[in-house]
PDB file of C-alpha atoms in Angstrom:
ATOM      1  CA  MET A1102     221.056-104.954 -80.890  1.00  0.00           C
ATOM      2  CA  SER A1103     222.046-108.020 -78.878  1.00  0.00           C
ATOM      3  CA  LYS A1104     218.535-108.335 -77.377  1.00  0.00           C
ATOM      4  CA  PHE A1105     216.929-107.939 -80.783  1.00  0.00           C
ATOM      5  CA  LYS A1106     219.192-110.654 -82.188  1.00  0.00           C
ATOM      6  CA  TYR A1107     218.247-112.928 -79.293  1.00  0.00           C
ATOM      7  CA  PHE A1108     214.505-112.439 -79.849  1.00  0.00           C
ATOM      8  CA  VAL A1109     214.910-113.194 -83.557  1.00  0.00           C
ATOM      9  CA  ILE A1110     216.879-116.385 -82.886  1.00  0.00           C
ATOM     10  CA  ALA A1111     214.560-117.489 -80.073  1.00  0.00           C
ATOM     11  CA  GLY A1112     211.574-116.888 -82.345  1.00  0.00           C
ATOM     12  CA  LEU A1113     213.107-118.964 -85.128  1.00  0.00           C
ATOM     13  CA  LEU A1114     213.872-121.775 -82.678  1.00  0.00           C
ATOM     14  CA  ARG A1115     210.275-121.820 -81.478  1.00  0.00           C
ATOM     15  CA  MET A1116     208.957-121.832 -85.018  1.00  0.00           C
ATOM     16  CA  ALA A1117     211.275-124.695 -85.967  1.00  0.00           C
ATOM     17  CA  GLY A1118     210.054-126.489 -82.853  1.00  0.00           C
ATOM     18  CA  TRP A1119     206.630-126.828 -84.468  1.00  0.00           C
ATOM     19  CA  LEU A1120     208.051-129.184 -87.101  1.00  0.00           C
ATOM     20  CA  PRO A1121     207.688-132.974 -86.963  1.00  0.00           C
ATOM     21  CA  LEU A1122     210.913-134.963 -86.874  1.00  0.00           C
ATOM     22  CA  ALA A1123     210.637-136.007 -90.529  1.00  0.00           C
ATOM     23  CA  GLY A1124     210.107-132.405 -91.635  1.00  0.00           C
ATOM     24  CA  ALA A1125     213.007-131.094 -89.552  1.00  0.00           C
ATOM     25  CA  GLN A1126     215.345-133.765 -90.880  1.00  0.00           C
ATOM     26  CA  ARG A1127     214.248-133.181 -94.456  1.00  0.00           C
ATOM     27  CA  ILE A1128     214.872-129.422 -94.227  1.00  0.00           C
ATOM     28  CA  GLY A1129     218.116-129.909 -92.327  1.00  0.00           C
ATOM     29  CA  LYS A1130     219.389-132.406 -94.881  1.00  0.00           C
ATOM     30  CA  SER A1131     218.614-130.025 -97.734  1.00  0.00           C
ATOM     31  CA  LEU A1132     220.468-127.176 -96.005  1.00  0.00           C
ATOM     32  CA  GLY A1133     223.447-129.426 -95.295  1.00  0.00           C
ATOM     33  CA  LEU A1134     223.628-130.607 -98.898  1.00  0.00           C
ATOM     34  CA  LEU A1135     223.404-127.031-100.142  1.00  0.00           C
ATOM     35  CA  LEU A1136     226.362-126.061 -97.942  1.00  0.00           C
ATOM     36  CA  TRP A1137     228.237-129.088 -99.263  1.00  0.00           C
ATOM     37  CA  LYS A1138     227.676-128.134-102.897  1.00  0.00           C
ATOM     38  CA  LEU A1139     228.806-124.528-102.356  1.00  0.00           C
ATOM     39  CA  PRO A1140     232.451-123.547-101.666  1.00  0.00           C
ATOM     40  CA  THR A1141     231.795-123.096 -97.949  1.00  0.00           C
ATOM     41  CA  LYS A1142     234.203-123.227 -95.015  1.00  0.00           C
ATOM     42  CA  SER A1143     232.194-126.124 -93.612  1.00  0.00           C
ATOM     43  CA  ARG A1144     232.798-128.179 -96.759  1.00  0.00           C
ATOM     44  CA  GLN A1145     236.494-127.283 -96.744  1.00  0.00           C
ATOM     45  CA  VAL A1146     236.986-128.237 -93.081  1.00  0.00           C
ATOM     46  CA  THR A1147     235.015-131.469 -93.527  1.00  0.00           C
ATOM     47  CA  ASP A1148     237.174-132.542 -96.458  1.00  0.00           C
ATOM     48  CA  ILE A1149     240.404-131.742 -94.602  1.00  0.00           C
ATOM     49  CA  ASN A1150     239.313-133.628 -91.499  1.00  0.00           C
ATOM     50  CA  LEU A1151     238.254-136.696 -93.453  1.00  0.00           C
ATOM     51  CA  SER A1152     241.458-136.786 -95.489  1.00  0.00           C
ATOM     52  CA  ILE A1153     243.547-136.707 -92.294  1.00  0.00           C
ATOM     53  CA  CYS A1154     241.407-138.911 -90.056  1.00  0.00           C
ATOM     54  CA  LEU A1155     240.204-141.518 -92.546  1.00  0.00           C
ATOM     55  CA  PRO A1156     243.029-141.801 -95.096  1.00  0.00           C
ATOM     56  CA  GLU A1157     242.181-145.453 -95.746  1.00  0.00           C
ATOM     57  CA  LEU A1158     239.042-144.424 -97.649  1.00  0.00           C
ATOM     58  CA  SER A1159     239.192-144.019-101.414  1.00  0.00           C
ATOM     59  CA  ASP A1160     238.619-140.550-102.865  1.00  0.00           C
ATOM     60  CA  SER A1161     235.129-141.477-104.049  1.00  0.00           C
ATOM     61  CA  VAL A1162     234.109-142.964-100.699  1.00  0.00           C
ATOM     62  CA  ARG A1163     235.559-139.981 -98.836  1.00  0.00           C
ATOM     63  CA  ARG A1164     233.646-137.594-101.103  1.00  0.00           C
ATOM     64  CA  GLU A1165     230.400-139.425-100.356  1.00  0.00           C
ATOM     65  CA  MET A1166     231.249-139.406 -96.638  1.00  0.00           C
ATOM     66  CA  SER A1167     231.772-135.634 -96.806  1.00  0.00           C
ATOM     67  CA  ARG A1168     228.396-135.167 -98.492  1.00  0.00           C
ATOM     68  CA  GLU A1169     226.576-137.399 -96.015  1.00  0.00           C
ATOM     69  CA  SER A1170     228.320-135.811 -93.035  1.00  0.00           C
ATOM     70  CA  MET A1171     227.089-132.342 -93.924  1.00  0.00           C
ATOM     71  CA  ALA A1172     223.605-133.685 -94.579  1.00  0.00           C
ATOM     72  CA  GLN A1173     223.617-135.295 -91.119  1.00  0.00           C
ATOM     73  CA  THR A1174     224.950-132.116 -89.507  1.00  0.00           C
ATOM     74  CA  GLY A1175     222.120-130.193 -91.137  1.00  0.00           C
ATOM     75  CA  MET A1176     219.671-132.652 -89.593  1.00  0.00           C
ATOM     76  CA  THR A1177     221.255-132.142 -86.183  1.00  0.00           C
ATOM     77  CA  MET A1178     220.876-128.367 -86.516  1.00  0.00           C
ATOM     78  CA  LEU A1179     217.145-128.658 -87.235  1.00  0.00           C
ATOM     79  CA  GLU A1180     216.643-131.286 -84.520  1.00  0.00           C
ATOM     80  CA  VAL A1181     217.974-129.016 -81.762  1.00  0.00           C
ATOM     81  CA  PRO A1182     214.840-126.805 -81.723  1.00  0.00           C
ATOM     82  CA  LEU A1183     212.733-129.949 -81.337  1.00  0.00           C
ATOM     83  CA  MET A1184     214.806-131.093 -78.354  1.00  0.00           C
ATOM     84  CA  TRP A1185     214.484-127.634 -76.787  1.00  0.00           C
ATOM     85  CA  GLU A1186     210.871-126.810 -77.616  1.00  0.00           C
ATOM     86  CA  TRP A1187     208.995-130.125 -77.673  1.00  0.00           C
ATOM     87  CA  PRO A1188     207.495-131.550 -74.459  1.00  0.00           C
ATOM     88  CA  VAL A1189     209.992-133.848 -72.757  1.00  0.00           C
ATOM     89  CA  ASP A1190     207.838-136.966 -73.185  1.00  0.00           C
ATOM     90  CA  LYS A1191     207.614-136.336 -76.916  1.00  0.00           C
ATOM     91  CA  CYS A1192     211.407-136.002 -77.166  1.00  0.00           C
ATOM     92  CA  LEU A1193     212.021-139.168 -75.186  1.00  0.00           C
ATOM     93  CA  GLY A1194     209.490-140.973 -77.372  1.00  0.00           C
ATOM     94  CA  LEU A1195     211.963-140.608 -80.247  1.00  0.00           C
ATOM     95  CA  ILE A1196     214.255-143.136 -78.564  1.00  0.00           C
ATOM     96  CA  LYS A1197     213.349-146.469 -80.149  1.00  0.00           C
ATOM     97  CA  GLU A1198     216.366-148.570 -79.187  1.00  0.00           C
ATOM     98  CA  THR A1199     218.964-148.678 -76.412  1.00  0.00           C
ATOM     99  CA  GLU A1200     222.250-150.520 -76.087  1.00  0.00           C
ATOM    100  CA  GLY A1201     224.579-150.813 -73.116  1.00  0.00           C
ATOM    101  CA  LEU A1202     222.428-149.243 -70.395  1.00  0.00           C
ATOM    102  CA  GLU A1203     223.424-152.081 -68.074  1.00  0.00           C
ATOM    103  CA  LEU A1204     226.931-150.600 -68.059  1.00  0.00           C
ATOM    104  CA  ILE A1205     225.562-147.511 -66.323  1.00  0.00           C
ATOM    105  CA  ASP A1206     223.764-149.555 -63.693  1.00  0.00           C
ATOM    106  CA  GLU A1207     226.986-151.462 -63.031  1.00  0.00           C
ATOM    107  CA  ALA A1208     229.025-148.260 -62.812  1.00  0.00           C
ATOM    108  CA  LEU A1209     226.644-146.697 -60.277  1.00  0.00           C
ATOM    109  CA  SER A1210     226.022-149.838 -58.228  1.00  0.00           C
ATOM    110  CA  GLY A1211     228.961-149.250 -55.870  1.00  0.00           C
ATOM    111  CA  GLY A1212     227.986-145.694 -54.980  1.00  0.00           C
ATOM    112  CA  GLU A1213     230.655-143.994 -57.095  1.00  0.00           C
ATOM    113  CA  GLY A1214     229.766-141.210 -59.467  1.00  0.00           C
ATOM    114  CA  LEU A1215     229.818-141.588 -63.235  1.00  0.00           C
ATOM    115  CA  ILE A1216     231.279-139.397 -65.956  1.00  0.00           C
ATOM    116  CA  LEU A1217     229.425-139.766 -69.252  1.00  0.00           C
ATOM    117  CA  LEU A1218     231.479-138.632 -72.225  1.00  0.00           C
ATOM    118  CA  ALA A1219     229.201-137.502 -75.049  1.00  0.00           C
ATOM    119  CA  PRO A1220     231.124-136.503 -78.203  1.00  0.00           C
ATOM    120  CA  HIS A1221     229.560-134.517 -81.035  1.00  0.00           C
ATOM    121  CA  LEU A1222     228.145-137.662 -82.585  1.00  0.00           C
ATOM    122  CA  GLY A1223     224.507-138.140 -83.561  1.00  0.00           C
ATOM    123  CA  ASN A1224     222.102-136.074 -81.456  1.00  0.00           C
ATOM    124  CA  TRP A1225     223.922-135.191 -78.226  1.00  0.00           C
ATOM    125  CA  GLU A1226     221.065-132.943 -77.040  1.00  0.00           C
ATOM    126  CA  LEU A1227     218.696-135.924 -76.970  1.00  0.00           C
ATOM    127  CA  ALA A1228     221.311-138.045 -75.199  1.00  0.00           C
ATOM    128  CA  GLY A1229     221.588-135.431 -72.450  1.00  0.00           C
ATOM    129  CA  LEU A1230     217.825-135.253 -72.060  1.00  0.00           C
ATOM    130  CA  PHE A1231     217.533-139.033 -71.891  1.00  0.00           C
ATOM    131  CA  PHE A1232     220.092-139.475 -69.129  1.00  0.00           C
ATOM    132  CA  SER A1233     218.815-136.533 -67.108  1.00  0.00           C
ATOM    133  CA  SER A1234     215.405-138.255 -67.119  1.00  0.00           C
ATOM    134  CA  ARG A1235     216.938-141.268 -65.377  1.00  0.00           C
ATOM    135  CA  TYR A1236     219.723-140.013 -63.107  1.00  0.00           C
ATOM    136  CA  LYS A1237     220.748-137.136 -60.887  1.00  0.00           C
ATOM    137  CA  MET A1238     222.839-135.358 -63.456  1.00  0.00           C
ATOM    138  CA  ALA A1239     224.933-132.290 -64.091  1.00  0.00           C
ATOM    139  CA  ALA A1240     226.375-131.132 -67.397  1.00  0.00           C
ATOM    140  CA  LEU A1241     229.259-128.807 -68.126  1.00  0.00           C
ATOM    141  CA  TYR A1242     228.663-125.967 -70.568  1.00  0.00           C
ATOM    142  CA  SER A1243     230.430-122.939 -71.999  1.00  0.00           C
ATOM    143  CA  PRO A1244     228.445-119.673 -71.866  1.00  0.00           C
ATOM    144  CA  PRO A1245     227.198-118.636 -75.324  1.00  0.00           C
ATOM    145  CA  ASN A1246     228.507-115.481 -76.933  1.00  0.00           C
ATOM    146  CA  MET A1247     225.035-113.967 -76.581  1.00  0.00           C
ATOM    147  CA  PRO A1248     224.393-113.415 -72.826  1.00  0.00           C
ATOM    148  CA  GLU A1249     220.597-113.276 -73.290  1.00  0.00           C
ATOM    149  CA  PHE A1250     220.692-116.782 -74.738  1.00  0.00           C
ATOM    150  CA  GLU A1251     222.281-118.345 -71.648  1.00  0.00           C
ATOM    151  CA  ASN A1252     219.147-118.351 -69.476  1.00  0.00           C
ATOM    152  CA  TYR A1253     217.089-119.859 -72.293  1.00  0.00           C
ATOM    153  CA  MET A1254     219.659-122.598 -72.828  1.00  0.00           C
ATOM    154  CA  ILE A1255     219.821-123.421 -69.104  1.00  0.00           C
ATOM    155  CA  LYS A1256     216.029-123.541 -68.892  1.00  0.00           C
ATOM    156  CA  VAL A1257     215.456-125.922 -71.803  1.00  0.00           C
ATOM    157  CA  ARG A1258     218.368-128.221 -70.995  1.00  0.00           C
ATOM    158  CA  GLY A1259     217.435-128.374 -67.323  1.00  0.00           C
ATOM    159  CA  ARG A1260     213.747-129.236 -67.736  1.00  0.00           C
ATOM    160  CA  LEU A1261     214.193-132.565 -65.952  1.00  0.00           C
ATOM    161  CA  GLY A1262     216.345-131.231 -63.162  1.00  0.00           C
ATOM    162  CA  SER A1263     219.712-131.566 -64.851  1.00  0.00           C
ATOM    163  CA  GLU A1264     222.067-129.007 -63.347  1.00  0.00           C
ATOM    164  CA  LEU A1265     224.108-126.999 -65.816  1.00  0.00           C
ATOM    165  CA  VAL A1266     227.441-125.780 -64.492  1.00  0.00           C
ATOM    166  CA  ARG A1267     229.813-123.360 -66.156  1.00  0.00           C
ATOM    167  CA  GLY A1268     233.253-124.523 -67.148  1.00  0.00           C
ATOM    168  CA  ASP A1269     235.004-122.289 -64.623  1.00  0.00           C
ATOM    169  CA  ARG A1270     236.666-123.084 -61.285  1.00  0.00           C
ATOM    170  CA  ARG A1271     233.420-122.854 -59.316  1.00  0.00           C
ATOM    171  CA  GLY A1272     231.579-125.001 -61.839  1.00  0.00           C
ATOM    172  CA  LEU A1273     234.251-127.690 -61.815  1.00  0.00           C
ATOM    173  CA  ALA A1274     234.136-127.796 -58.010  1.00  0.00           C
ATOM    174  CA  ARG A1275     230.377-128.304 -58.213  1.00  0.00           C
ATOM    175  CA  LEU A1276     230.832-131.083 -60.768  1.00  0.00           C
ATOM    176  CA  ALA A1277     233.300-132.853 -58.464  1.00  0.00           C
ATOM    177  CA  SER A1278     230.853-132.533 -55.566  1.00  0.00           C
ATOM    178  CA  ILE A1279     228.047-134.138 -57.582  1.00  0.00           C
ATOM    179  CA  LEU A1280     230.311-137.015 -58.573  1.00  0.00           C
ATOM    180  CA  ARG A1281     231.331-137.607 -54.936  1.00  0.00           C
ATOM    181  CA  GLU A1282     227.618-137.834 -54.100  1.00  0.00           C
ATOM    182  CA  GLY A1283     227.221-140.648 -56.636  1.00  0.00           C
ATOM    183  CA  GLY A1284     225.705-138.500 -59.375  1.00  0.00           C
ATOM    184  CA  VAL A1285     226.305-138.395 -63.127  1.00  0.00           C
ATOM    185  CA  ALA A1286     228.279-135.713 -64.955  1.00  0.00           C
ATOM    186  CA  GLY A1287     228.011-135.180 -68.708  1.00  0.00           C
ATOM    187  CA  ILE A1288     231.014-133.824 -70.622  1.00  0.00           C
ATOM    188  CA  LEU A1289     231.518-133.078 -74.322  1.00  0.00           C
ATOM    189  CA  PRO A1290     235.075-134.414 -74.653  1.00  0.00           C
ATOM    190  CA  ASP A1291     235.999-133.560 -78.235  1.00  0.00           C
ATOM    191  CA  GLN A1292     236.155-129.787 -78.098  1.00  0.00           C
ATOM    192  CA  SER A1293     239.479-128.068 -78.663  1.00  0.00           C
ATOM    193  CA  PRO A1294     240.216-126.696 -75.159  1.00  0.00           C
ATOM    194  CA  ARG A1295     241.619-123.366 -74.116  1.00  0.00           C
ATOM    195  CA  GLY A1296     243.619-122.509 -71.035  1.00  0.00           C
ATOM    196  CA  LYS A1297     245.980-124.796 -69.147  1.00  0.00           C
ATOM    197  CA  GLY A1298     243.828-127.891 -68.613  1.00  0.00           C
ATOM    198  CA  ASN A1299     244.999-129.821 -71.642  1.00  0.00           C
ATOM    199  CA  ALA A1300     247.617-132.129 -73.119  1.00  0.00           C
ATOM    200  CA  PHE A1301     248.624-133.089 -76.645  1.00  0.00           C
ATOM    201  CA  ALA A1302     247.398-136.557 -77.574  1.00  0.00           C
ATOM    202  CA  PRO A1303     246.705-138.423 -80.836  1.00  0.00           C
ATOM    203  CA  PHE A1304     243.238-138.140 -82.358  1.00  0.00           C
ATOM    204  CA  PHE A1305     242.919-140.286 -85.486  1.00  0.00           C
ATOM    205  CA  GLY A1306     246.719-140.271 -85.648  1.00  0.00           C
ATOM    206  CA  MET A1307     247.292-136.512 -85.309  1.00  0.00           C
ATOM    207  CA  GLU A1308     248.584-134.901 -82.101  1.00  0.00           C
ATOM    208  CA  VAL A1309     246.029-132.315 -80.978  1.00  0.00           C
ATOM    209  CA  LYS A1310     245.271-130.360 -77.837  1.00  0.00           C
ATOM    210  CA  THR A1311     242.877-132.395 -75.678  1.00  0.00           C
ATOM    211  CA  MET A1312     241.093-131.588 -72.416  1.00  0.00           C
ATOM    212  CA  THR A1313     242.338-133.246 -69.217  1.00  0.00           C
ATOM    213  CA  LEU A1314     239.153-132.470 -67.290  1.00  0.00           C
ATOM    214  CA  ALA A1315     237.785-136.017 -67.267  1.00  0.00           C
ATOM    215  CA  SER A1316     240.996-137.574 -65.984  1.00  0.00           C
ATOM    216  CA  LYS A1317     241.330-134.937 -63.258  1.00  0.00           C
ATOM    217  CA  LEU A1318     237.766-135.534 -62.095  1.00  0.00           C
ATOM    218  CA  ILE A1319     238.360-139.282 -61.999  1.00  0.00           C
ATOM    219  CA  GLN A1320     241.464-138.768 -59.896  1.00  0.00           C
ATOM    220  CA  ARG A1321     239.703-136.347 -57.515  1.00  0.00           C
ATOM    221  CA  THR A1322     236.450-138.254 -57.054  1.00  0.00           C
ATOM    222  CA  GLY A1323     237.060-141.921 -57.941  1.00  0.00           C
ATOM    223  CA  ALA A1324     234.231-141.717 -60.475  1.00  0.00           C
ATOM    224  CA  ASN A1325     233.741-144.291 -63.196  1.00  0.00           C
ATOM    225  CA  VAL A1326     233.603-143.258 -66.855  1.00  0.00           C
ATOM    226  CA  LEU A1327     231.649-144.402 -69.920  1.00  0.00           C
ATOM    227  CA  ILE A1328     231.013-142.952 -73.370  1.00  0.00           C
ATOM    228  CA  THR A1329     227.643-142.515 -75.088  1.00  0.00           C
ATOM    229  CA  TYR A1330     225.880-141.202 -78.169  1.00  0.00           C
ATOM    230  CA  ALA A1331     222.382-141.042 -79.696  1.00  0.00           C
ATOM    231  CA  ALA A1332     222.540-142.542 -83.195  1.00  0.00           C
ATOM    232  CA  ARG A1333     220.059-141.309 -85.785  1.00  0.00           C
ATOM    233  CA  LEU A1334     217.967-144.114 -87.281  1.00  0.00           C
ATOM    234  CA  PRO A1335     217.081-143.992 -90.999  1.00  0.00           C
ATOM    235  CA  ASP A1336     213.811-142.692 -92.426  1.00  0.00           C
ATOM    236  CA  ALA A1337     213.026-140.466 -89.408  1.00  0.00           C
ATOM    237  CA  ARG A1338     212.346-143.547 -87.264  1.00  0.00           C
ATOM    238  CA  GLY A1339     213.986-141.968 -84.216  1.00  0.00           C
ATOM    239  CA  PHE A1340     217.209-142.686 -82.348  1.00  0.00           C
ATOM    240  CA  ARG A1341     219.208-145.394 -80.618  1.00  0.00           C
ATOM    241  CA  ILE A1342     220.991-144.616 -77.342  1.00  0.00           C
ATOM    242  CA  VAL A1343     224.354-146.385 -77.208  1.00  0.00           C
ATOM    243  CA  VAL A1344     226.647-146.690 -74.169  1.00  0.00           C
ATOM    244  CA  ARG A1345     230.175-148.063 -74.499  1.00  0.00           C
ATOM    245  CA  LYS A1346     233.081-148.765 -72.181  1.00  0.00           C
ATOM    246  CA  THR A1347     236.078-146.465 -72.523  1.00  0.00           C
ATOM    247  CA  GLU A1348     239.669-147.466 -73.106  1.00  0.00           C
ATOM    248  CA  PRO A1349     241.610-148.292 -69.931  1.00  0.00           C
ATOM    249  CA  GLY A1350     243.849-145.562 -68.551  1.00  0.00           C
ATOM    250  CA  LEU A1351     241.503-142.617 -68.802  1.00  0.00           C
ATOM    251  CA  GLY A1352     242.114-141.814 -65.131  1.00  0.00           C
ATOM    252  CA  ASP A1353     245.904-142.135 -65.450  1.00  0.00           C
ATOM    253  CA  LYS A1354     247.946-139.472 -63.649  1.00  0.00           C
ATOM    254  CA  ASP A1355     250.015-139.031 -66.784  1.00  0.00           C
ATOM    255  CA  PRO A1356     247.916-136.496 -68.765  1.00  0.00           C
ATOM    256  CA  VAL A1357     249.156-137.772 -72.133  1.00  0.00           C
ATOM    257  CA  ALA A1358     248.227-141.371 -71.290  1.00  0.00           C
ATOM    258  CA  ALA A1359     244.811-140.278 -70.003  1.00  0.00           C
ATOM    259  CA  THR A1360     243.936-138.076 -72.976  1.00  0.00           C
ATOM    260  CA  THR A1361     245.210-140.703 -75.411  1.00  0.00           C
ATOM    261  CA  ALA A1362     242.789-143.205 -73.866  1.00  0.00           C
ATOM    262  CA  MET A1363     239.941-140.690 -74.094  1.00  0.00           C
ATOM    263  CA  ASN A1364     240.596-139.809 -77.734  1.00  0.00           C
ATOM    264  CA  LEU A1365     240.823-143.477 -78.652  1.00  0.00           C
ATOM    265  CA  SER A1366     237.472-144.090 -76.937  1.00  0.00           C
ATOM    266  CA  ILE A1367     235.946-141.318 -79.039  1.00  0.00           C
ATOM    267  CA  GLU A1368     237.502-142.744 -82.194  1.00  0.00           C
ATOM    268  CA  HIS A1369     235.932-146.156 -81.594  1.00  0.00           C
ATOM    269  CA  CYS A1370     232.463-144.586 -81.363  1.00  0.00           C
ATOM    270  CA  VAL A1371     232.986-142.333 -84.376  1.00  0.00           C
ATOM    271  CA  ARG A1372     234.023-145.307 -86.506  1.00  0.00           C
ATOM    272  CA  GLU A1373     230.676-146.960 -85.711  1.00  0.00           C
ATOM    273  CA  ILE A1374     228.707-144.149 -87.394  1.00  0.00           C
ATOM    274  CA  PRO A1375     231.330-141.843 -89.010  1.00  0.00           C
ATOM    275  CA  GLU A1376     228.788-140.024 -91.169  1.00  0.00           C
ATOM    276  CA  GLN A1377     227.073-138.710 -88.019  1.00  0.00           C
ATOM    277  CA  TYR A1378     230.203-137.131 -86.535  1.00  0.00           C
ATOM    278  CA  GLN A1379     230.605-133.346 -86.668  1.00  0.00           C
ATOM    279  CA  TRP A1380     233.513-133.280 -89.106  1.00  0.00           C
ATOM    280  CA  GLU A1381     232.712-129.636 -89.817  1.00  0.00           C
ATOM    281  CA  TYR A1382     234.427-128.649 -86.527  1.00  0.00           C
ATOM    282  CA  LYS A1383     238.108-127.623 -86.560  1.00  0.00           C
ATOM    283  CA  ARG A1384     239.131-130.257 -84.027  1.00  0.00           C
ATOM    284  CA  LEU A1385     242.712-130.457 -85.346  1.00  0.00           C
ATOM    285  CA  ARG A1386     243.589-126.770 -85.258  1.00  0.00           C
ATOM    286  CA  HIS A1387     245.518-126.715 -81.952  1.00  0.00           C
ATOM    287  CA  ARG A1388     248.686-128.730 -82.456  1.00  0.00           C
ATOM    288  CA  PRO A1389     252.059-128.925 -80.684  1.00  0.00           C
ATOM    289  CA  PRO A1390     254.309-125.867 -81.110  1.00  0.00           C
ATOM    290  CA  GLY A1391     256.025-125.816 -84.482  1.00  0.00           C
ATOM    291  CA  GLU A1392     253.444-128.034 -86.194  1.00  0.00           C
ATOM    292  CA  ILE A1393     251.380-126.804 -89.118  1.00  0.00           C
ATOM    293  CA  ASN A1394     247.723-125.860 -88.732  1.00  0.00           C
ATOM    294  CA  PRO A1395     245.999-128.202 -91.264  1.00  0.00           C
ATOM    295  CA  TYR A1396     243.281-125.622 -91.961  1.00  0.00           C
ATOM    296  CA  ASN A1397     245.868-122.934 -92.717  1.00  0.00           C
ATOM    297  CA  PRO A1398     249.101-124.506 -94.016  1.00  0.00           C
ATOM    298  CA  ASP A1399     250.846-121.104 -93.941  1.00  0.00           C
ATOM    299  CA  ARG A1400     250.368-120.841 -90.164  1.00  0.00           C
ATOM    300  CA  VAL A1401     252.571-122.660 -87.654  1.00  0.00           C
ATOM    301  CA  CYS A1402     251.146-123.453 -84.220  1.00  0.00           C
TER     302      CYS A1402
END
């Protein structure tokens, strides 16, 4: 059954990969808006996240932000097959603007490695492909629930030589080795982590469990760190790659100080294009002991 499910999903991805960008975004937007109009979990989580993270917005503005966020998430979903199935040159041709690339050149000029934080903002698959086309790069990933899908994912994401490493002890050692060699490591920093490698730090004002991986790698390897995203341009015109400096203190030995700096760096980027952030993800569910789970007020963490 698992293999059959994989072949169905892989077939759908390949079919979606035949679409032009405008067609994929149009279909994705329609699906996102449909999920917004229905009483879905995605709509519920989006509204909760926005009410907590952006309380300064009026109800009407927050409602419109919720609607646009789900439309943008739908676009992202339909863009993924393009990033995985299109020829690399065609994918990279979607990048029409860049900002801050000189920061990467500066960070790598002294021979140190570079950690690129890439939150779930805009099209992170395209961002990964872009940087792997320019640098010796490795990216951390979590194995999918469907084992048959893992090889496919590694193949399409590694088309330009990017090395995908699992988020286990062996994978982290490999990531540290690449950084010591002056390479680039890509990390999705805004996932709610499991296990012991975390600390509680504020994210849009709420204390949530946050990964300490980046700070530990900085301490072990002396790597520099920047944050990046691929912003979606209007009217299917393509994307803009943006690179920003992070808040100072991300390599601090105090895990709370380090994760606070990382979350604040993510916040700054999200505030630049908030409608393109993945608000549908339950980022706030893991809170300090005794605090209430905002997605289930009857459950205490």
